[in-house]
Amino acid sequence: EVQLLESGGGLVQPGGSLRLSCAASGFTFFNYAMTWVRQAPGKGLEWVSSISGSAASTYYGDSVKGRFTISRDNSKNTMYLQMDSLRVEDTAVYYCAKELTGPYVLIDLDSWGQGTLVTVSS
Amino acid sequence: QSALTQPPSASGSPGQSVTISCTGSRSDVGGYNQVSWYQKHPGKAPKLMIYEVTKRPSGVPDRLSGSKSGNTASLTVSGLQAEDEADYYCISYAGSNSWMFGGGTKLTVL
């Protein structure tokens, strides 16, 4: 059974940093691209960032480009999201998700974690 | 980039059919066959319902179907059931290695 478990969320001040982790199990991790999606309170879903199975390719939404860095450690079956220069508008539940078909990013996400809440506030 | 346009709400009675639209442009929905639909219940993780415009992942009932015409993709839910009540989001590839969600549609089963 595929399991994705996010961790690392919490309260941080504007301008601060946080690193989210997504621990994966139940599938061959390096064979699948992975993605972070967020949902701000009362708002819709927003694509944040994606990474290919090999980590050779990374992609970012405009609102986080230059501030967030996605990475993965295939030896640890874990994906990360380093979030720097955090803003109040980054407050959201952050979900990690697995690609349906393989190592390339298509945003066809068939398995999701339960999410971790990031709150940016002074 | 603006979000893809979805109606804020849609509704239907049990057994009826409802179609939710997702309108973009030639730069996203109209330019690629990479439109997916997600169902989201409050407090739960999203669930993939349709990918590549028309394909259903295993386990998704054939009451759900996807289509596209020009710059508008659509999700049709036939034979509405109480458990279909949820928020639905489309997402499309928007070129230059970027993807864009729609604003979401709240589906109410009357």
PDB file of C-alpha atoms in Angstrom:
ATOM      1  CA  GLU A   1       0.000   0.000   0.000  1.00  0.00           C
ATOM      2  CA  VAL A   2       1.313   3.400  -0.970  1.00  0.00           C
ATOM      3  CA  GLN A   3       1.840   5.707   1.997  1.00  0.00           C
ATOM      4  CA  LEU A   4       2.997   9.307   2.001  1.00  0.00           C
ATOM      5  CA  LEU A   5       3.658  11.064   5.277  1.00  0.00           C
ATOM      6  CA  GLU A   6       4.394  14.768   5.425  1.00  0.00           C
ATOM      7  CA  SER A   7       6.161  16.393   8.351  1.00  0.00           C
ATOM      8  CA  GLY A   8       7.880  19.641   9.217  1.00  0.00           C
ATOM      9  CA  GLY A   9       4.954  22.026   9.234  1.00  0.00           C
ATOM     10  CA  GLY A  10       4.419  24.569  11.953  1.00  0.00           C
ATOM     11  CA  LEU A  11       4.352  28.240  12.863  1.00  0.00           C
ATOM     12  CA  VAL A  12       7.044  30.502  11.451  1.00  0.00           C
ATOM     13  CA  GLN A  13       7.498  34.252  11.281  1.00  0.00           C
ATOM     14  CA  PRO A  14       7.443  36.134   7.980  1.00  0.00           C
ATOM     15  CA  GLY A  15      10.865  35.972   6.379  1.00  0.00           C
ATOM     16  CA  GLY A  16      11.656  32.712   8.109  1.00  0.00           C
ATOM     17  CA  SER A  17      12.405  29.262   6.774  1.00  0.00           C
ATOM     18  CA  LEU A  18      10.940  25.798   7.112  1.00  0.00           C
ATOM     19  CA  ARG A  19      11.727  22.421   5.555  1.00  0.00           C
ATOM     20  CA  LEU A  20       8.955  19.971   4.802  1.00  0.00           C
ATOM     21  CA  SER A  21       9.580  16.263   4.363  1.00  0.00           C
ATOM     22  CA  CYS A  22       7.514  13.611   2.637  1.00  0.00           C
ATOM     23  CA  ALA A  23       8.387  10.032   3.595  1.00  0.00           C
ATOM     24  CA  ALA A  24       7.208   7.489   1.039  1.00  0.00           C
ATOM     25  CA  SER A  25       6.619   3.750   1.274  1.00  0.00           C
ATOM     26  CA  GLY A  26       4.847   0.991  -0.594  1.00  0.00           C
ATOM     27  CA  PHE A  27       6.286   1.719  -4.045  1.00  0.00           C
ATOM     28  CA  THR A  28       9.617   2.042  -5.826  1.00  0.00           C
ATOM     29  CA  PHE A  29      10.239   5.673  -4.988  1.00  0.00           C
ATOM     30  CA  PHE A  30      12.822   6.583  -7.636  1.00  0.00           C
ATOM     31  CA  ASN A  31      10.493   5.372 -10.387  1.00  0.00           C
ATOM     32  CA  TYR A  32       7.976   8.140  -9.753  1.00  0.00           C
ATOM     33  CA  ALA A  33       7.897  11.900 -10.000  1.00  0.00           C
ATOM     34  CA  MET A  34       6.623  13.709  -6.934  1.00  0.00           C
ATOM     35  CA  THR A  35       4.782  16.977  -6.377  1.00  0.00           C
ATOM     36  CA  TRP A  36       3.860  19.456  -3.653  1.00  0.00           C
ATOM     37  CA  VAL A  37       0.385  21.032  -3.767  1.00  0.00           C
ATOM     38  CA  ARG A  38      -0.972  23.478  -1.206  1.00  0.00           C
ATOM     39  CA  GLN A  39      -4.331  24.789  -0.108  1.00  0.00           C
ATOM     40  CA  ALA A  40      -4.599  28.056   1.789  1.00  0.00           C
ATOM     41  CA  PRO A  41      -7.446  28.368   4.310  1.00  0.00           C
ATOM     42  CA  GLY A  42     -10.723  28.788   2.456  1.00  0.00           C
ATOM     43  CA  LYS A  43      -8.979  28.774  -0.922  1.00  0.00           C
ATOM     44  CA  GLY A  44      -8.470  26.360  -3.778  1.00  0.00           C
ATOM     45  CA  LEU A  45      -5.631  24.038  -4.658  1.00  0.00           C
ATOM     46  CA  GLU A  46      -2.352  25.508  -5.896  1.00  0.00           C
ATOM     47  CA  TRP A  47       0.467  23.632  -7.604  1.00  0.00           C
ATOM     48  CA  VAL A  48       3.712  24.443  -5.787  1.00  0.00           C
ATOM     49  CA  SER A  49       6.569  22.345  -7.130  1.00  0.00           C
ATOM     50  CA  SER A  50       7.424  19.037  -8.779  1.00  0.00           C
ATOM     51  CA  ILE A  51      10.488  16.851  -9.207  1.00  0.00           C
ATOM     52  CA  SER A  52      11.218  14.007 -11.592  1.00  0.00           C
ATOM     53  CA  GLY A  53      12.060  10.530 -10.381  1.00  0.00           C
ATOM     54  CA  SER A  54      15.779  10.969 -10.899  1.00  0.00           C
ATOM     55  CA  ALA A  55      15.718  14.516  -9.460  1.00  0.00           C
ATOM     56  CA  ALA A  56      17.216  15.765 -12.726  1.00  0.00           C
ATOM     57  CA  SER A  57      14.241  18.038 -13.388  1.00  0.00           C
ATOM     58  CA  THR A  58      12.553  20.407 -10.967  1.00  0.00           C
ATOM     59  CA  TYR A  59       9.668  22.783 -11.571  1.00  0.00           C
ATOM     60  CA  TYR A  60       8.134  25.625  -9.552  1.00  0.00           C
ATOM     61  CA  GLY A  61       4.987  27.706  -9.524  1.00  0.00           C
ATOM     62  CA  ASP A  62       5.473  31.423 -10.075  1.00  0.00           C
ATOM     63  CA  SER A  63       4.471  32.321  -6.526  1.00  0.00           C
ATOM     64  CA  VAL A  64       7.305  30.287  -4.969  1.00  0.00           C
ATOM     65  CA  LYS A  65      10.010  30.443  -7.625  1.00  0.00           C
ATOM     66  CA  GLY A  66      13.277  31.656  -6.161  1.00  0.00           C
ATOM     67  CA  ARG A  67      12.123  31.077  -2.562  1.00  0.00           C
ATOM     68  CA  PHE A  68      11.342  27.346  -2.404  1.00  0.00           C
ATOM     69  CA  THR A  69      13.606  24.439  -3.340  1.00  0.00           C
ATOM     70  CA  ILE A  70      12.367  20.935  -3.999  1.00  0.00           C
ATOM     71  CA  SER A  71      14.656  17.937  -3.638  1.00  0.00           C
ATOM     72  CA  ARG A  72      14.562  14.218  -3.002  1.00  0.00           C
ATOM     73  CA  ASP A  73      16.794  11.553  -1.513  1.00  0.00           C
ATOM     74  CA  ASN A  74      15.974   8.326  -3.315  1.00  0.00           C
ATOM     75  CA  SER A  75      18.126   6.341  -0.883  1.00  0.00           C
ATOM     76  CA  LYS A  76      15.825   7.501   1.918  1.00  0.00           C
ATOM     77  CA  ASN A  77      12.549   7.417  -0.045  1.00  0.00           C
ATOM     78  CA  THR A  78      11.978  11.004   0.987  1.00  0.00           C
ATOM     79  CA  MET A  79      11.131  14.248  -0.772  1.00  0.00           C
ATOM     80  CA  TYR A  80      11.754  17.681   0.672  1.00  0.00           C
ATOM     81  CA  LEU A  81      10.559  21.233   0.248  1.00  0.00           C
ATOM     82  CA  GLN A  82      12.901  23.910   1.585  1.00  0.00           C
ATOM     83  CA  MET A  83      10.870  27.073   2.062  1.00  0.00           C
ATOM     84  CA  ASP A  84      12.771  30.330   2.550  1.00  0.00           C
ATOM     85  CA  SER A  85      11.662  33.969   2.745  1.00  0.00           C
ATOM     86  CA  LEU A  86       8.249  32.819   3.853  1.00  0.00           C
ATOM     87  CA  ARG A  87       5.299  35.163   3.475  1.00  0.00           C
ATOM     88  CA  VAL A  88       1.935  35.334   5.191  1.00  0.00           C
ATOM     89  CA  GLU A  89       0.358  34.201   1.918  1.00  0.00           C
ATOM     90  CA  ASP A  90       2.331  30.937   2.082  1.00  0.00           C
ATOM     91  CA  THR A  91       0.083  29.855   4.959  1.00  0.00           C
ATOM     92  CA  ALA A  92      -1.565  26.629   3.783  1.00  0.00           C
ATOM     93  CA  VAL A  93      -1.853  22.904   4.150  1.00  0.00           C
ATOM     94  CA  TYR A  94       0.929  21.390   2.074  1.00  0.00           C
ATOM     95  CA  TYR A  95       0.330  18.012   0.455  1.00  0.00           C
ATOM     96  CA  CYS A  96       2.874  15.745  -1.154  1.00  0.00           C
ATOM     97  CA  ALA A  97       1.680  13.499  -3.942  1.00  0.00           C
ATOM     98  CA  LYS A  98       2.952  10.740  -6.214  1.00  0.00           C
ATOM     99  CA  GLU A  99       2.737  10.661  -9.993  1.00  0.00           C
ATOM    100  CA  LEU A 100       0.409   8.030 -11.426  1.00  0.00           C
ATOM    101  CA  THR A 101       2.459   6.712 -14.308  1.00  0.00           C
ATOM    102  CA  GLY A 102       6.187   7.107 -13.700  1.00  0.00           C
ATOM    103  CA  PRO A 103       9.258   9.317 -13.394  1.00  0.00           C
ATOM    104  CA  TYR A 104       8.092  12.242 -15.492  1.00  0.00           C
ATOM    105  CA  VAL A 105       6.056  15.126 -14.162  1.00  0.00           C
ATOM    106  CA  LEU A 106       2.515  15.189 -15.538  1.00  0.00           C
ATOM    107  CA  ILE A 107       0.592  16.185 -12.374  1.00  0.00           C
ATOM    108  CA  ASP A 108      -1.557  13.058 -12.579  1.00  0.00           C
ATOM    109  CA  LEU A 109      -1.315  12.451  -8.853  1.00  0.00           C
ATOM    110  CA  ASP A 110      -2.790   9.164  -7.696  1.00  0.00           C
ATOM    111  CA  SER A 111      -1.606   9.032  -4.090  1.00  0.00           C
ATOM    112  CA  TRP A 112      -1.523  11.852  -1.567  1.00  0.00           C
ATOM    113  CA  GLY A 113      -0.399  12.423   1.981  1.00  0.00           C
ATOM    114  CA  GLN A 114      -2.740  13.877   4.567  1.00  0.00           C
ATOM    115  CA  GLY A 115      -1.002  17.234   4.519  1.00  0.00           C
ATOM    116  CA  THR A 116       0.976  19.360   6.927  1.00  0.00           C
ATOM    117  CA  LEU A 117      -0.060  22.849   8.006  1.00  0.00           C
ATOM    118  CA  VAL A 118       2.329  25.732   7.567  1.00  0.00           C
ATOM    119  CA  THR A 119       1.370  28.969   9.284  1.00  0.00           C
ATOM    120  CA  VAL A 120       3.332  32.129   8.564  1.00  0.00           C
ATOM    121  CA  SER A 121       2.490  34.796  11.086  1.00  0.00           C
ATOM    122  CA  SER A 122       4.133  37.265  13.401  1.00  0.00           C
TER     123      SER A 122
ATOM    124  CA  GLN B   1      -0.926  33.536 -14.929  1.00  0.00           C
ATOM    125  CA  SER B   2      -4.599  33.410 -13.896  1.00  0.00           C
ATOM    126  CA  ALA B   3      -6.273  30.290 -12.623  1.00  0.00           C
ATOM    127  CA  LEU B   4      -8.408  28.304 -15.011  1.00  0.00           C
ATOM    128  CA  THR B   5     -12.059  29.351 -14.815  1.00  0.00           C
ATOM    129  CA  GLN B   6     -14.543  27.018 -13.154  1.00  0.00           C
ATOM    130  CA  PRO B   7     -18.067  27.828 -11.988  1.00  0.00           C
ATOM    131  CA  PRO B   8     -18.037  28.325  -8.210  1.00  0.00           C
ATOM    132  CA  SER B   9     -20.925  25.940  -7.720  1.00  0.00           C
ATOM    133  CA  ALA B  10     -22.969  23.245  -9.399  1.00  0.00           C
ATOM    134  CA  SER B  11     -25.817  21.078  -8.186  1.00  0.00           C
ATOM    135  CA  GLY B  12     -28.110  18.238  -9.116  1.00  0.00           C
ATOM    136  CA  SER B  13     -30.506  15.760  -7.612  1.00  0.00           C
ATOM    137  CA  PRO B  14     -29.605  12.126  -7.001  1.00  0.00           C
ATOM    138  CA  GLY B  15     -29.572  10.184 -10.242  1.00  0.00           C
ATOM    139  CA  GLN B  16     -29.161  13.285 -12.404  1.00  0.00           C
ATOM    140  CA  SER B  17     -26.116  14.323 -14.403  1.00  0.00           C
ATOM    141  CA  VAL B  18     -24.018  17.411 -13.809  1.00  0.00           C
ATOM    142  CA  THR B  19     -21.252  18.868 -15.960  1.00  0.00           C
ATOM    143  CA  ILE B  20     -18.507  21.094 -14.574  1.00  0.00           C
ATOM    144  CA  SER B  21     -16.523  23.227 -16.990  1.00  0.00           C
ATOM    145  CA  CYS B  22     -12.907  24.350 -16.874  1.00  0.00           C
ATOM    146  CA  THR B  23     -12.062  27.165 -19.257  1.00  0.00           C
ATOM    147  CA  GLY B  24      -8.594  28.268 -20.154  1.00  0.00           C
ATOM    148  CA  SER B  25      -6.864  29.358 -23.318  1.00  0.00           C
ATOM    149  CA  ARG B  26      -4.848  28.005 -26.231  1.00  0.00           C
ATOM    150  CA  SER B  27      -1.806  28.278 -23.964  1.00  0.00           C
ATOM    151  CA  ASP B  28      -3.100  25.689 -21.534  1.00  0.00           C
ATOM    152  CA  VAL B  29      -6.329  23.674 -21.850  1.00  0.00           C
ATOM    153  CA  GLY B  30      -6.628  24.181 -25.585  1.00  0.00           C
ATOM    154  CA  GLY B  31      -2.997  23.500 -26.330  1.00  0.00           C
ATOM    155  CA  TYR B  32      -2.398  20.212 -24.567  1.00  0.00           C
ATOM    156  CA  ASN B  33      -4.231  17.006 -23.742  1.00  0.00           C
ATOM    157  CA  GLN B  34      -3.017  17.228 -20.168  1.00  0.00           C
ATOM    158  CA  VAL B  35      -6.109  18.080 -18.151  1.00  0.00           C
ATOM    159  CA  SER B  36      -6.826  16.283 -14.914  1.00  0.00           C
ATOM    160  CA  TRP B  37      -9.686  16.491 -12.436  1.00  0.00           C
ATOM    161  CA  TYR B  38      -9.497  16.071  -8.671  1.00  0.00           C
ATOM    162  CA  GLN B  39     -12.230  15.542  -6.110  1.00  0.00           C
ATOM    163  CA  LYS B  40     -11.703  16.996  -2.662  1.00  0.00           C
ATOM    164  CA  HIS B  41     -13.780  16.462   0.419  1.00  0.00           C
ATOM    165  CA  PRO B  42     -13.259  18.892   3.336  1.00  0.00           C
ATOM    166  CA  GLY B  43     -10.359  17.845   5.512  1.00  0.00           C
ATOM    167  CA  LYS B  44      -9.341  15.067   3.157  1.00  0.00           C
ATOM    168  CA  ALA B  45      -6.611  14.794   0.556  1.00  0.00           C
ATOM    169  CA  PRO B  46      -7.555  15.320  -3.090  1.00  0.00           C
ATOM    170  CA  LYS B  47      -8.379  12.279  -5.218  1.00  0.00           C
ATOM    171  CA  LEU B  48      -7.552  11.897  -8.896  1.00  0.00           C
ATOM    172  CA  MET B  49     -10.731  11.262 -10.894  1.00  0.00           C
ATOM    173  CA  ILE B  50      -9.742  11.938 -14.526  1.00  0.00           C
ATOM    174  CA  TYR B  51      -6.355  12.369 -16.220  1.00  0.00           C
ATOM    175  CA  GLU B  52      -5.242  13.142 -19.775  1.00  0.00           C
ATOM    176  CA  VAL B  53      -8.676  14.680 -20.425  1.00  0.00           C
ATOM    177  CA  THR B  54     -10.648  11.431 -20.607  1.00  0.00           C
ATOM    178  CA  LYS B  55      -8.865   8.628 -18.738  1.00  0.00           C
ATOM    179  CA  ARG B  56     -10.094   7.212 -15.429  1.00  0.00           C
ATOM    180  CA  PRO B  57      -7.683   5.751 -12.879  1.00  0.00           C
ATOM    181  CA  SER B  58      -8.563   2.312 -11.618  1.00  0.00           C
ATOM    182  CA  GLY B  59     -11.280   2.418  -9.008  1.00  0.00           C
ATOM    183  CA  VAL B  60     -12.998   5.537 -10.324  1.00  0.00           C
ATOM    184  CA  PRO B  61     -16.534   4.682 -11.438  1.00  0.00           C
ATOM    185  CA  ASP B  62     -17.491   5.099 -15.078  1.00  0.00           C
ATOM    186  CA  ARG B  63     -20.206   7.518 -13.930  1.00  0.00           C
ATOM    187  CA  LEU B  64     -17.455  10.095 -14.176  1.00  0.00           C
ATOM    188  CA  SER B  65     -16.206  11.149 -17.575  1.00  0.00           C
ATOM    189  CA  GLY B  66     -14.017  13.873 -19.018  1.00  0.00           C
ATOM    190  CA  SER B  67     -13.972  15.679 -22.330  1.00  0.00           C
ATOM    191  CA  LYS B  68     -12.524  18.729 -24.022  1.00  0.00           C
ATOM    192  CA  SER B  69     -13.640  21.110 -26.735  1.00  0.00           C
ATOM    193  CA  GLY B  70     -11.373  23.937 -27.722  1.00  0.00           C
ATOM    194  CA  ASN B  71     -10.188  25.779 -24.634  1.00  0.00           C
ATOM    195  CA  THR B  72     -12.755  24.209 -22.307  1.00  0.00           C
ATOM    196  CA  ALA B  73     -12.493  20.900 -20.520  1.00  0.00           C
ATOM    197  CA  SER B  74     -15.470  19.325 -18.814  1.00  0.00           C
ATOM    198  CA  LEU B  75     -16.157  16.779 -16.096  1.00  0.00           C
ATOM    199  CA  THR B  76     -19.499  15.018 -16.187  1.00  0.00           C
ATOM    200  CA  VAL B  77     -20.849  13.162 -13.175  1.00  0.00           C
ATOM    201  CA  SER B  78     -23.759  10.922 -14.125  1.00  0.00           C
ATOM    202  CA  GLY B  79     -26.143   9.157 -11.769  1.00  0.00           C
ATOM    203  CA  LEU B  80     -25.356  11.600  -8.980  1.00  0.00           C
ATOM    204  CA  GLN B  81     -24.877  10.059  -5.561  1.00  0.00           C
ATOM    205  CA  ALA B  82     -24.599  11.655  -2.147  1.00  0.00           C
ATOM    206  CA  GLU B  83     -20.894  10.821  -1.945  1.00  0.00           C
ATOM    207  CA  ASP B  84     -20.242  12.881  -5.081  1.00  0.00           C
ATOM    208  CA  GLU B  85     -20.830  16.037  -3.046  1.00  0.00           C
ATOM    209  CA  ALA B  86     -17.378  17.622  -2.873  1.00  0.00           C
ATOM    210  CA  ASP B  87     -15.155  20.267  -4.407  1.00  0.00           C
ATOM    211  CA  TYR B  88     -13.805  19.514  -7.875  1.00  0.00           C
ATOM    212  CA  TYR B  89     -10.658  21.020  -9.359  1.00  0.00           C
ATOM    213  CA  CYS B  90      -9.268  20.884 -12.850  1.00  0.00           C
ATOM    214  CA  ILE B  91      -5.584  21.308 -13.614  1.00  0.00           C
ATOM    215  CA  SER B  92      -3.892  21.755 -16.958  1.00  0.00           C
ATOM    216  CA  TYR B  93      -0.371  21.894 -18.289  1.00  0.00           C
ATOM    217  CA  ALA B  94       0.262  25.535 -19.177  1.00  0.00           C
ATOM    218  CA  GLY B  95       3.521  25.265 -21.092  1.00  0.00           C
ATOM    219  CA  SER B  96       7.063  26.127 -20.028  1.00  0.00           C
ATOM    220  CA  ASN B  97       7.025  23.407 -17.389  1.00  0.00           C
ATOM    221  CA  SER B  98       4.174  24.936 -15.423  1.00  0.00           C
ATOM    222  CA  TRP B  99       0.757  23.720 -14.395  1.00  0.00           C
ATOM    223  CA  MET B 100      -2.361  25.635 -13.364  1.00  0.00           C
ATOM    224  CA  PHE B 101      -5.351  24.664 -11.231  1.00  0.00           C
ATOM    225  CA  GLY B 102      -8.850  25.928 -11.721  1.00  0.00           C
ATOM    226  CA  GLY B 103     -10.524  27.853  -8.913  1.00  0.00           C
ATOM    227  CA  GLY B 104     -12.639  24.865  -7.938  1.00  0.00           C
ATOM    228  CA  THR B 105     -16.344  24.007  -8.122  1.00  0.00           C
ATOM    229  CA  LYS B 106     -18.457  23.026  -5.142  1.00  0.00           C
ATOM    230  CA  LEU B 107     -20.822  20.257  -6.229  1.00  0.00           C
ATOM    231  CA  THR B 108     -23.976  19.939  -4.149  1.00  0.00           C
ATOM    232  CA  VAL B 109     -26.251  16.915  -4.336  1.00  0.00           C
ATOM    233  CA  LEU B 110     -29.725  18.210  -3.580  1.00  0.00           C
TER     234      LEU B 110
END
